[in-house]
Coordinates of C-alpha atoms and ligand atoms in Angstrom, one line a residue:
X985 CA -22.5 40.1 103.0
X986 CA -24.3 42.1 105.7
X987 CA -26.8 44.8 104.9
X988 CA -25.9 48.4 105.7
X989 CA -28.8 49.6 107.8
X990 CA -29.8 52.3 110.2
X991 CA -26.9 54.5 109.0
X992 CA -27.7 58.2 108.6
X993 CA -27.1 59.8 105.1
X994 CA -24.2 62.2 105.0
X995 CA -25.1 65.8 105.7
X996 CA -24.3 66.9 102.1
X997 CA -24.9 68.7 99.9
X998 CA -26.6 71.3 102.1
X999 CA -26.7 75.1 102.3
X1000 CA -24.9 76.3 105.4
X1001 CA -26.8 79.6 105.4
X1002 CA -30.3 78.5 104.4
X1003 CA -30.2 75.7 106.9
X1004 CA -29.1 77.8 109.9
X1005 CA -32.1 79.6 111.5
X1006 CA -29.9 81.2 114.2
X1007 CA -27.3 82.6 111.7
X1008 CA -29.9 84.0 109.3
X1009 CA -31.7 85.8 112.1
X1010 CA -28.5 87.2 113.6
X1011 CA -27.3 88.5 110.2
X1012 CA -30.5 90.4 109.7
X1013 CA -30.7 91.7 113.2
X1014 CA -27.1 92.9 113.4
X1015 CA -27.4 95.0 110.2
X1016 CA -26.2 92.8 107.4
X1017 CA -29.6 91.8 105.9
X1018 CA -28.3 93.3 102.6
X1019 CA -25.7 90.5 102.4
X1020 CA -28.2 87.6 102.5
X1021 CA -28.1 86.7 98.9
X1022 CA -24.3 86.6 98.8
X1023 CA -24.2 84.6 102.0
X1024 CA -26.8 82.1 100.6
X1025 CA -24.6 81.6 97.6
X1026 CA -21.5 81.1 99.8
X1027 CA -23.5 78.7 102.0
X1028 CA -24.5 76.6 99.1
X1029 CA -20.9 76.6 97.7
X1030 CA -19.4 75.5 101.0
X1031 CA -22.0 72.7 101.5
X1032 CA -21.4 71.1 98.1
X1033 CA -20.0 67.6 98.3
X1034 CA -16.8 68.5 96.4
X1035 CA -16.1 71.5 98.8
X1036 CA -16.7 69.2 101.8
X1037 CA -14.3 66.7 100.2
X1038 CA -11.7 69.5 99.7
X1039 CA -11.9 70.3 103.4
X1040 CA -11.0 66.7 104.2
X1041 CA -8.3 66.5 101.5
X1042 CA -6.6 69.7 102.8
X1043 CA -6.3 68.2 106.3
X1044 CA -5.3 64.7 105.2
X1045 CA -2.4 65.9 102.9
X1046 CA -0.3 68.1 105.1
X1047 CA 1.8 71.0 104.0
X1048 CA 5.5 70.2 103.3
X1049 CA 8.4 72.6 103.8
X1050 CA 10.7 72.9 100.8
X1051 CA 13.8 74.5 102.3
X1052 CA 16.1 74.1 99.3
X1053 CA 16.0 73.4 95.6
X1054 CA 17.9 70.4 94.2
X1055 CA 21.0 72.5 93.7
X1056 CA 21.1 73.7 97.3
X1057 CA 19.6 77.2 96.8
X1058 CA 17.3 78.3 99.6
X1059 CA 13.6 78.2 98.8
X1060 CA 11.7 78.6 102.1
X1061 CA 8.5 77.6 100.3
X1062 CA 5.6 75.4 101.3
X1063 CA 4.0 72.8 99.1
X1064 CA 0.2 72.5 99.8
X1065 CA -2.4 70.0 98.5
X1066 CA -4.5 71.7 95.8
X1067 CA -7.5 71.5 98.2
X1068 CA -5.9 74.1 100.4
X1069 CA -5.8 76.5 97.5
X1070 CA -9.3 75.6 96.5
X1071 CA -10.6 76.6 99.9
X1072 CA -8.7 79.9 99.8
X1073 CA -10.1 80.7 96.3
X1074 CA -13.6 80.3 97.7
X1075 CA -12.8 82.4 100.7
X1076 CA -11.0 85.3 98.9
X1077 CA -13.6 85.4 96.1
X1078 CA -16.2 85.9 98.9
X1079 CA -14.0 88.7 100.3
X1080 CA -13.5 87.0 103.7
X1081 CA -10.0 88.4 104.0
X1082 CA -10.9 92.1 103.6
X1083 CA -14.4 92.9 102.5
X1084 CA -15.3 95.3 105.3
X1085 CA -12.3 97.4 104.4
X1086 CA -12.6 97.1 100.7
X1087 CA -16.3 98.2 100.8
X1088 CA -17.1 99.7 104.1
X1089 CA -20.9 99.8 104.8
X1090 CA -23.3 99.2 107.7
X1091 CA -23.1 95.6 108.7
X1092 CA -19.9 94.9 106.7
X1093 CA -18.1 93.2 109.6
X1094 CA -21.2 91.2 110.5
X1095 CA -21.6 90.0 106.9
X1096 CA -18.0 88.9 106.8
X1097 CA -18.3 87.2 110.2
X1098 CA -21.2 85.3 108.9
X1099 CA -19.2 84.2 105.9
X1100 CA -16.2 83.0 108.0
X1101 CA -18.6 81.3 110.4
X1102 CA -19.7 79.1 107.5
X1103 CA -16.3 78.6 106.0
X1104 CA -14.8 77.5 109.3
X1105 CA -17.3 74.7 109.5
X1106 CA -16.0 73.1 106.3
X1107 CA -12.2 74.0 106.6
X1108 CA -10.9 75.9 109.6
X1109 CA -7.2 76.0 108.7
X1110 CA -7.6 78.6 106.0
X1111 CA -9.3 80.9 108.6
X1112 CA -5.9 81.7 110.0
X1113 CA -4.4 83.7 107.0
X1114 CA -7.9 85.3 106.4
X1115 CA -8.2 86.5 110.0
X1116 CA -4.6 87.9 110.0
X1117 CA -5.1 89.7 106.7
X1118 CA -8.5 91.1 107.9
X1119 CA -6.9 92.3 111.2
X1120 CA -3.8 93.7 109.6
X1121 CA -5.5 96.4 107.5
X1122 CA -6.0 99.1 110.1
X1123 CA -2.4 98.5 111.3
X1124 CA -1.1 98.8 107.7
X1125 CA -2.7 102.3 107.5
X1126 CA -0.1 103.4 110.0
X1127 CA 2.5 103.0 107.2
X1128 CA 1.1 105.1 104.4
X1129 CA 3.6 104.1 101.7
X1130 CA 3.0 100.4 102.5
X1131 CA -0.7 101.0 102.5
X1132 CA -0.5 102.8 99.1
X1133 CA 1.3 99.8 97.5
X1134 CA -0.5 96.9 99.2
X1135 CA -4.1 97.7 100.2
X1136 CA -5.6 97.4 96.7
X1137 CA -4.0 94.0 96.4
X1138 CA -5.4 93.0 99.8
X1139 CA -8.8 94.3 98.8
X1140 CA -8.9 92.4 95.6
X1141 CA -11.2 89.4 95.7
X1142 CA -8.5 87.2 94.2
X1143 CA -6.3 84.5 95.7
X1144 CA -2.9 84.3 94.1
X1145 CA -0.8 81.5 95.5
X1146 CA 2.4 82.4 93.5
X1147 CA 5.5 83.2 95.4
X1148 CA 6.4 86.4 93.4
X1149 CA 6.9 90.1 94.3
X1150 CA 3.8 92.1 95.1
X1151 CA 3.8 94.0 91.8
X1152 CA 3.1 90.8 89.9
X1153 CA 0.3 89.5 92.2
X1154 CA -3.4 89.8 91.8
X1155 CA -4.1 89.5 95.5
X1156 CA -2.2 89.4 98.8
X1157 CA -2.4 87.9 102.2
X1158 CA -0.7 89.1 105.4
X1159 CA 0.6 87.2 108.4
X1160 CA 2.1 88.2 111.7
X1161 CA 5.1 87.3 113.8
X1162 CA 4.9 88.2 117.5
X1163 CA 5.6 85.1 119.6
X1164 CA 9.2 84.3 120.4
X1165 CA 10.7 81.2 122.0
X1166 CA 11.4 82.9 125.4
X1167 CA 7.9 84.4 125.8
X1168 CA 4.7 84.9 123.8
X1169 CA 2.2 86.5 126.1
X1170 CA 4.8 88.9 127.5
X1171 CA 5.8 90.5 124.3
X1172 CA 8.2 92.8 126.1
X1173 CA 10.6 89.9 126.2
X1174 CA 11.0 89.9 122.4
X1175 CA 14.7 89.9 121.4
X1176 CA 14.5 90.2 117.6
X1177 CA 16.5 93.4 116.7
X1178 CA 15.8 96.0 114.1
X1179 CA 18.6 98.2 112.8
X1180 CA 17.9 101.2 110.7
X1181 CA 19.4 100.7 107.2
X1182 CA 18.9 103.0 104.2
X1183 CA 15.2 103.6 103.8
X1184 CA 14.1 100.7 106.0
X1185 CA 15.3 98.5 108.8
X1186 CA 17.1 95.1 108.9
X1187 CA 15.7 92.6 111.3
X1188 CA 17.7 89.8 113.0
X1189 CA 16.2 87.3 115.3
X1190 CA 13.5 84.6 115.3
X1191 CA 9.8 83.9 115.8
X1192 CA 8.8 80.7 117.5
X1193 CA 5.4 80.7 115.8
X1194 CA 4.6 82.2 112.4
X1195 CA 1.5 80.7 110.8
X1196 CA 0.7 80.7 107.2
X1197 CA 4.3 81.5 106.2
X1198 CA 3.2 81.7 102.5
X1199 CA 1.6 85.0 103.2
X1200 CA 3.0 87.8 101.1
X1201 CA 4.2 89.9 104.1
X1202 CA 4.1 89.9 107.9
X1203 CA 3.6 92.3 110.7
X1204 CA 6.5 91.7 113.0
X1205 CA 7.5 93.0 116.4
X1206 CA 11.2 93.8 117.0
X1207 CA 13.4 95.9 119.3
X1208 CA 14.6 99.0 117.5
X1209 CA 16.7 101.8 119.0
X1210 CA 13.5 103.4 120.5
X1211 CA 12.0 100.3 121.8
X1212 CA 9.6 97.5 120.7
X1213 CA 8.2 98.5 117.3
X1214 CA 6.0 97.1 114.6
X1215 CA 7.4 96.3 111.2
X1216 CA 6.1 95.3 107.8
X1217 CA 8.2 92.5 106.4
X1218 CA 7.4 91.5 102.8
X1219 CA 8.7 88.2 101.4
X1220 CA 10.4 90.0 98.6
X1221 CA 12.7 93.0 99.0
X1222 CA 12.0 96.2 97.0
X1223 CA 15.0 95.1 94.8
X1224 CA 13.0 92.0 93.8
X1225 CA 15.1 89.5 95.7
X1226 CA 13.9 86.9 98.3
X1227 CA 13.9 88.5 101.7
X1228 CA 16.1 86.9 104.4
X1229 CA 13.2 85.2 106.2
X1230 CA 14.2 81.6 106.7
X1231 CA 11.6 78.9 107.5
X1232 CA 13.4 76.6 109.9
X1233 CA 10.6 74.0 110.3
X1234 CA 6.9 73.4 110.4
X1235 CA 5.2 72.7 113.7
X1236 CA 3.7 69.3 114.2
X1237 CA 0.3 70.4 115.6
X1238 CA -2.6 68.7 117.4
X1239 CA -5.1 70.1 114.9
X1240 CA -5.3 73.0 112.4
X1241 CA -3.5 70.5 110.2
X1242 CA -4.1 72.0 106.8
X1243 CA -2.5 75.3 107.8
X1244 CA 1.3 75.5 108.0
X1245 CA 2.6 77.0 111.2
X1246 CA 6.4 77.6 111.2
X1247 CA 9.4 78.6 113.2
X1248 CA 11.4 81.3 111.4
X1249 CA 14.6 83.1 111.6
X1250 CA 15.4 86.6 110.2
X1251 CA 18.9 87.1 108.9
X1252 CA 19.0 90.8 108.3
X1253 CA 15.6 90.7 106.7
X1254 CA 14.3 93.9 105.1
X1255 CA 11.3 95.6 106.8
X1256 CA 9.6 98.9 107.0
X1257 CA 8.5 100.7 110.2
X1258 CA 4.8 100.7 110.9
X1259 CA 3.5 103.6 113.0
X1260 CA 5.6 105.3 115.7
X1261 CA 8.9 103.7 116.6
X1262 CA 8.7 102.2 120.1
X1263 CA 4.9 101.9 120.0
X1264 CA 4.8 98.4 118.6
X1265 CA 2.5 96.8 121.3
X1266 CA -0.3 99.4 121.1
X1267 CA -0.3 99.1 117.3
X1268 CA -0.4 95.3 117.3
X1269 CA -3.2 95.4 119.9
X1270 CA -5.4 97.2 117.4
X1271 CA -5.0 94.2 115.1
X1272 CA -5.6 91.8 117.9
X1273 CA -9.1 93.2 118.4
X1274 CA -10.1 91.9 115.0
X1275 CA -8.3 88.6 115.2
X1276 CA -9.8 88.0 118.7
X1277 CA -13.2 88.7 117.3
X1278 CA -12.4 86.1 114.7
X1279 CA -11.5 83.6 117.4
X1280 CA -15.1 84.1 118.8
X1281 CA -16.6 83.6 115.4
X1282 CA -14.2 80.7 114.6
X1283 CA -15.0 78.8 117.8
X1284 CA -18.8 79.4 117.3
X1285 CA -18.4 78.0 113.8
X1286 CA -16.8 74.8 115.1
X1287 CA -19.6 74.4 117.6
X1288 CA -22.2 74.9 114.9
X1289 CA -20.8 72.2 112.6
X1290 CA -20.5 69.9 115.6
X1291 CA -24.1 70.5 116.6
X1292 CA -25.4 70.3 113.0
X1293 CA -23.7 66.9 112.6
X1294 CA -24.9 65.6 115.9
X1295 CA -28.6 66.7 115.4
X1296 CA -28.5 65.3 111.9
X1297 CA -27.2 62.0 113.1
X1298 CA -29.7 61.7 115.9
X1299 CA -32.6 62.5 113.6
X1300 CA -31.7 59.5 111.4
X1301 CA -30.3 56.9 113.7
X1302 CA -32.5 54.5 115.7
X1303 CA -31.6 52.9 119.0
X1304 CA -34.0 50.9 121.2
X1305 CA -36.9 51.4 118.8
X1306 CA -36.8 55.2 118.7
X1307 CA -34.9 57.8 116.8
X1308 CA -32.0 58.9 119.0
X1309 CA -33.3 62.5 118.8
X1310 CA -36.5 61.3 120.5
X1311 CA -34.8 59.5 123.4
X1312 CA -35.4 61.9 126.3
X1313 CA -31.8 61.9 127.6
X1314 CA -30.4 62.4 124.1
X1315 CA -32.8 65.2 123.5
X1316 CA -31.5 66.9 126.6
X1317 CA -27.9 66.5 125.5
X1318 CA -28.6 67.9 122.0
X1319 CA -30.7 70.8 123.4
X1320 CA -27.9 71.7 125.8
X1321 CA -25.3 71.6 123.0
X1322 CA -27.6 73.7 120.8
X1323 CA -28.0 76.3 123.5
X1324 CA -24.3 76.7 123.9
X1325 CA -23.9 77.1 120.2
X1326 CA -26.7 79.6 119.8
X1327 CA -25.4 81.7 122.7
X1328 CA -21.9 81.7 121.2
X1329 CA -23.2 82.6 117.7
X1330 CA -25.5 85.5 118.8
X1331 CA -22.8 87.0 121.0
X1332 CA -20.2 86.8 118.2
X1333 CA -22.4 88.5 115.6
X1334 CA -23.5 91.1 118.1
X1335 CA -19.9 91.8 118.9
X1336 CA -19.1 92.0 115.2
X1337 CA -21.7 94.7 114.9
X1338 CA -19.7 96.7 117.5
X1339 CA -16.9 96.7 114.9
X1340 CA -19.3 98.2 112.4
X1341 CA -20.3 101.0 114.7
X1342 CA -18.1 103.8 115.9
X1343 CA -20.1 105.3 118.9
X1344 CA -18.8 105.2 122.4
X1345 CA -21.0 102.3 123.5
X1346 CA -19.7 100.2 120.6
X1347 CA -16.1 101.1 121.5
X1348 CA -16.7 100.0 125.1
X1349 CA -18.2 96.7 124.0
X1350 CA -15.3 96.1 121.6
X1351 CA -12.7 96.7 124.3
X1352 CA -14.3 94.6 127.1
X1353 CA -16.4 92.0 125.4
X1354 CA -13.8 91.0 122.7
X1355 CA -11.3 89.5 125.2
X1356 CA -14.2 88.2 127.4
X1357 CA -16.0 86.5 124.5
X1358 CA -12.7 85.1 123.3
X1359 CA -12.1 83.6 126.7
X1360 CA -15.5 82.0 127.2
X1361 CA -16.6 81.0 123.7
X1362 CA -13.2 79.5 122.8
X1363 CA -13.1 77.6 126.1
X1364 CA -16.6 76.0 125.4
X1365 CA -15.7 74.7 121.9
X1366 CA -13.6 71.7 123.0
X1367 CA -16.4 70.5 125.3
X1368 CA -19.1 71.0 122.7
X1369 CA -17.1 69.2 119.9
X1370 CA -16.3 66.3 122.3
X1371 CA -19.9 65.8 123.4
X1372 CA -21.2 66.2 119.9
X1373 CA -18.8 63.5 118.8
X1374 CA -20.2 61.1 121.3
X1375 CA -23.7 61.6 119.9
X1376 CA -22.4 59.8 116.8
X1377 CA -21.2 56.9 118.9
X1378 CA -18.2 55.0 117.6
X1379 CA -18.6 56.6 114.1
X1380 CA -17.9 60.0 115.6
X1381 CA -14.5 58.8 116.6
X1382 CA -13.6 57.8 113.1
X1383 CA -11.7 60.2 110.9
X1384 CA -14.1 59.8 108.0
X1385 CA -16.6 61.8 110.0
X1386 CA -15.6 65.4 110.5
X1387 CA -15.9 65.1 114.3
X1388 CA -12.2 64.3 115.1
X1389 CA -11.1 67.2 113.0
X1390 CA -13.5 69.6 114.8
X1391 CA -12.3 68.3 118.2
X1392 CA -8.6 68.6 117.4
X1393 CA -9.2 72.1 116.0
X1394 CA -11.2 73.3 119.0
X1395 CA -8.5 74.3 121.5
X1396 CA -6.4 76.5 119.1
X1397 CA -8.5 79.6 119.3
X1398 CA -8.2 79.6 123.0
X1399 CA -4.4 79.4 123.0
X1400 CA -3.4 81.7 120.2
X1401 CA -3.9 85.5 120.1
X1402 CA -3.8 85.6 123.9
X1403 CA -4.5 82.5 125.9
X1404 CA -7.3 82.2 128.4
X1405 CA -5.7 83.8 131.4
X1406 CA -4.3 86.6 129.4
X1407 CA -7.7 87.4 128.0
X1408 CA -9.2 87.5 131.5
X1409 CA -6.5 89.9 132.7
X1410 CA -7.2 92.0 129.7
X1411 CA -10.9 92.1 130.6
X1412 CA -9.9 93.5 134.1
X1413 CA -7.7 96.1 132.5
X1414 CA -10.3 97.1 129.9
X1415 CA -13.0 97.5 132.5
X1416 CA -10.8 99.7 134.6
X1417 CA -10.0 101.9 131.6
X1418 CA -13.5 102.0 130.0
X1419 CA -15.4 104.4 132.2
X1420 CA -18.7 104.1 130.4
X1421 CA -18.7 100.3 130.4
X1422 CA -20.8 100.0 133.5
X1423 CA -23.6 102.1 131.9
X1424 CA -23.3 100.2 128.6
X1425 CA -23.6 96.9 130.4
X1426 CA -26.6 98.0 132.5
X1427 CA -28.4 99.0 129.3
X1428 CA -27.5 95.7 127.5
X1429 CA -28.6 93.5 130.5
X1430 CA -32.0 95.3 130.9
X1431 CA -34.1 92.5 129.4
X1432 CA -36.9 92.3 131.9
X1433 CA -36.2 88.7 133.2
X1434 CA -36.1 88.0 136.9
X1435 CA -33.1 85.5 136.9
X1436 CA -31.1 87.8 134.7
X1437 CA -31.9 90.8 136.8
X1438 CA -30.6 89.0 140.0
X1439 CA -27.5 87.7 138.1
X1440 CA -26.8 91.1 136.7
X1441 CA -27.2 92.8 140.0
X1442 CA -24.6 90.5 141.6
X1443 CA -22.3 91.0 138.6
X1444 CA -22.6 94.8 138.7
X1445 CA -21.7 94.7 142.4
X1446 CA -18.6 92.7 141.8
X1447 CA -17.6 95.0 138.9
X1448 CA -17.8 98.0 141.1
X1449 CA -16.2 96.5 144.2
X1450 CA -12.4 97.1 144.8
X1451 CA -11.9 93.3 144.6
X1452 CA -12.8 93.4 140.9
X1453 CA -9.1 93.6 140.2
X1454 CA -8.4 90.3 142.0
X1455 CA -6.5 88.5 139.2
X1456 CA -7.3 85.1 140.8
X1457 CA -11.0 85.7 140.3
X1458 CA -10.7 87.0 136.7
X1459 CA -11.9 83.8 135.1
X1460 CA -15.1 83.7 137.2
X1461 CA -15.8 87.3 136.6
X1462 CA -15.3 87.0 132.8
X1463 CA -17.4 83.9 132.5
X1464 CA -20.3 85.6 134.3
X1465 CA -20.0 88.7 132.2
X1466 CA -20.3 86.7 129.1
X1467 CA -23.2 84.5 130.4
X1468 CA -25.1 87.6 131.4
X1469 CA -24.7 89.1 127.9
X1470 CA -25.6 85.8 126.2
X1471 CA -28.7 85.5 128.4
X1472 CA -29.8 89.1 127.6
X1473 CA -29.3 88.5 123.8
X1474 CA -31.3 85.3 123.9
X1475 CA -34.1 86.8 126.0
X1476 CA -34.4 89.6 123.6
X1477 CA -34.1 87.7 120.3
X1478 CA -34.5 83.9 120.7
X1479 CA -37.7 81.9 121.1
X1480 CA -38.9 81.5 124.7
X1481 CA -37.8 77.8 124.8
X1482 CA -34.2 78.8 124.2
X1483 CA -34.0 81.8 126.5
X1484 CA -35.8 80.0 129.3
X1485 CA -33.5 76.9 129.2
X1486 CA -30.4 79.1 129.0
X1487 CA -31.4 81.1 132.0
X1488 CA -32.5 78.0 133.9
X1489 CA -29.2 76.2 133.3
X1490 CA -26.6 78.9 133.0
X1491 CA -27.8 81.7 135.3
X1492 CA -29.8 79.8 138.0
X1493 CA -28.4 76.3 137.6
X1494 CA -24.9 74.9 138.1
X1495 CA -23.9 75.6 134.5
X1496 CA -23.2 73.1 131.8
X1497 CA -20.2 71.4 133.4
X1498 CA -21.4 68.4 131.5
X1499 CA -24.0 68.7 128.7
X1500 CA -27.4 67.0 129.0
X1501 CA -28.2 68.4 132.4
X1502 CA -31.0 70.9 131.5
X1503 CA -33.5 70.9 134.3
X1504 CA -37.0 69.5 134.0
X1505 CA -39.5 71.7 132.3
X1506 CA -37.2 72.9 129.5
X1507 CA -38.7 72.5 126.0
X1508 CA -35.8 70.5 124.7
X1509 CA -37.5 69.3 121.6
X1510 CA -38.2 72.8 120.4
X1511 CA -34.5 73.8 121.0
X1512 CA -33.2 70.8 119.0
X1513 CA -35.7 71.3 116.2
X1514 CA -34.4 74.9 115.8
X1515 CA -30.8 73.7 115.6
X1516 CA -31.5 71.0 113.0
X1517 CA -29.6 71.8 109.7
X1518 CA -32.6 71.7 107.4
X1519 CA -33.6 74.4 105.0
Ligands
LIG181 C1 -1.5 76.8 116.0 C2 -0.8 78.1 116.5 C3 -0.5 79.1 115.6 C4 0.1 80.2 116.1 N1 0.4 81.2 115.1 C5 1.0 82.3 115.5 C6 1.4 83.3 114.6 O1 1.1 83.2 113.4 N2 2.0 84.4 115.0 C7 2.4 84.6 116.3 O2 3.0 85.6 116.7 N3 2.1 83.6 117.3 C8 1.4 82.5 116.9 N4 1.1 81.6 117.8 C9 1.5 81.7 119.2 C10 0.5 82.0 120.2 O3 -0.1 83.3 119.9 C11 1.1 81.9 121.6 O4 1.4 80.6 121.8 C12 0.3 82.4 122.7 O5 0.1 83.8 122.6 C13 0.8 82.1 124.1 O6 2.2 82.5 124.2 P1 3.3 81.4 124.7 O7 3.1 80.2 123.9 O8 4.6 82.0 124.7 O9 2.8 81.0 126.2 P2 3.2 81.8 127.5 O10 3.2 83.3 127.3 O11 4.4 81.2 128.1 O12 1.9 81.4 128.4 C14 1.7 80.1 128.9 C15 0.4 80.1 129.8 O13 0.6 81.0 130.8 C16 -0.5 81.9 130.9 N5 -0.1 83.2 131.4 C17 0.7 84.1 130.8 N6 0.9 85.2 131.6 C18 0.1 85.0 132.7 C19 -0.2 85.8 133.9 N7 0.3 87.0 134.0 N8 -1.1 85.3 134.8 C20 -1.6 84.0 134.6 N9 -1.4 83.3 133.5 C21 -0.5 83.7 132.6 C22 -1.1 81.9 129.5 O14 -2.5 82.3 129.5 C23 -0.8 80.5 129.0 O15 -1.9 79.7 129.4 C24 0.4 80.4 117.4 C25 0.1 79.4 118.3 C26 -0.5 78.2 117.9 C27 -0.8 77.1 118.9

């Protein structure tokens, strides 16, 4: 028998809130200090060994489609491992699907974002139905009769997995069906038809992606006589029969394994109109603001877990007579990863605050920075999760560590809810339409730091030049917009070591094409210490 030596202890149990300096400071700063105690309780619950094990179990035991019962009747139900339900119980009891709507107050969107940021680190698949339900609420208010019947169930801090009509449920979750086989980004190509019938509509067609098909109802786009419109499609008809929503198959995905994503067909499915007929896209875009915010938070969350695991490992593992964390090149890698994570986290929570505030500046930030943040933060996550995996050496590549799961999960936020290019084109459009954005940006970037000043100057010139609408340059412009905002936030709120290294590497340097390239003079030790998951 050989001795097991020099292996780090597992990072559990631990409190995901108490051990996260950056998160705690951001929560307070962005107006959700009142939620600290609840977040601390959630952080402790998520970091318990049994919760961490449930996250693994939900991803190892994949959802199974049950199309028919044994007699041949259609079921269109999904069988999940109990761990999936356990995670949703924790999430719904914490209000992560609807708390800012159920109890509006200053900082409510920030508090919820902090909660989902922690949840996504332990199990990211459940984030999908939570994000869609959260985003759906303002849209549902365009259909007052639906809102009257459904909102209280959505607001309840209760997860009810039963497949029964809404009247019998203690809580409800909402999904969405936009993407069709022939075109997802260009929603005008949708072919699903909606025919008026009695007091509602009947929908016939398909959706190429419909995630979390066990949700109780879906917001669906379809062509009605007056154009592309938004519909509310419950899984049960008002008569109490199963609605004609057929789940054809489940997608075999790269990651996001615990969550079921399906292809569905509507065979004259009952649905109610939401908002004005023919105005489906603007109505769904309102929802997309919230789900895109969640993509920023979700990707930041994956990065945080990756960095927490990497720093934890390096603090305990010795190689060549030193702890890995003390090997200068490893310190540089970890510090660079921590910077990326902190920048993503502070931007996400700052953006969440804009959803709490209703003034003109907040609206401008929401419009422009939501797609911009979604582009850049979601694009960084695969790189961060990969590099963090390598910190663990061979063990990082093994499924028993969480690293492969984080790595496989990382690209999804970039692809869904508007892929990278679509987000950048959206940024161009939003800048063009948001007349006060230039002033808002100037105020936000005024942080009294020379490198940022020069960077901001060049950015402002590009934003006001006619070439700002050059689609081919939209990625570069969007990246620089986010980097400038991240730098400003870090200069204003983070320790000097963090702000200095961020400006030196992201504004003045070549950017983190590969992590571990922070220039000489950065206080890498201080940055890594700040990122260590210790309470
Ligand atoms: C795991 C998962 C779950 C999902 N769940 C849902 C769901 O629940 N409901 C739902 O409705 N959808 C869902 N989707 C679908 C997702 O939103 C779409 O895949 C996404 O919006 C892109 O659409 P598409 O696949 O049709 O790609 P396309 O629209 O064909 O786009 C392909 C590529 O072209 C780029 N592109 C498009 N237009 C332009 C342009 N003008 N200029 C430059 N580049 C362009 C895009 O950025 C993208 O990279 C899910 C997807 C995934 C992966």
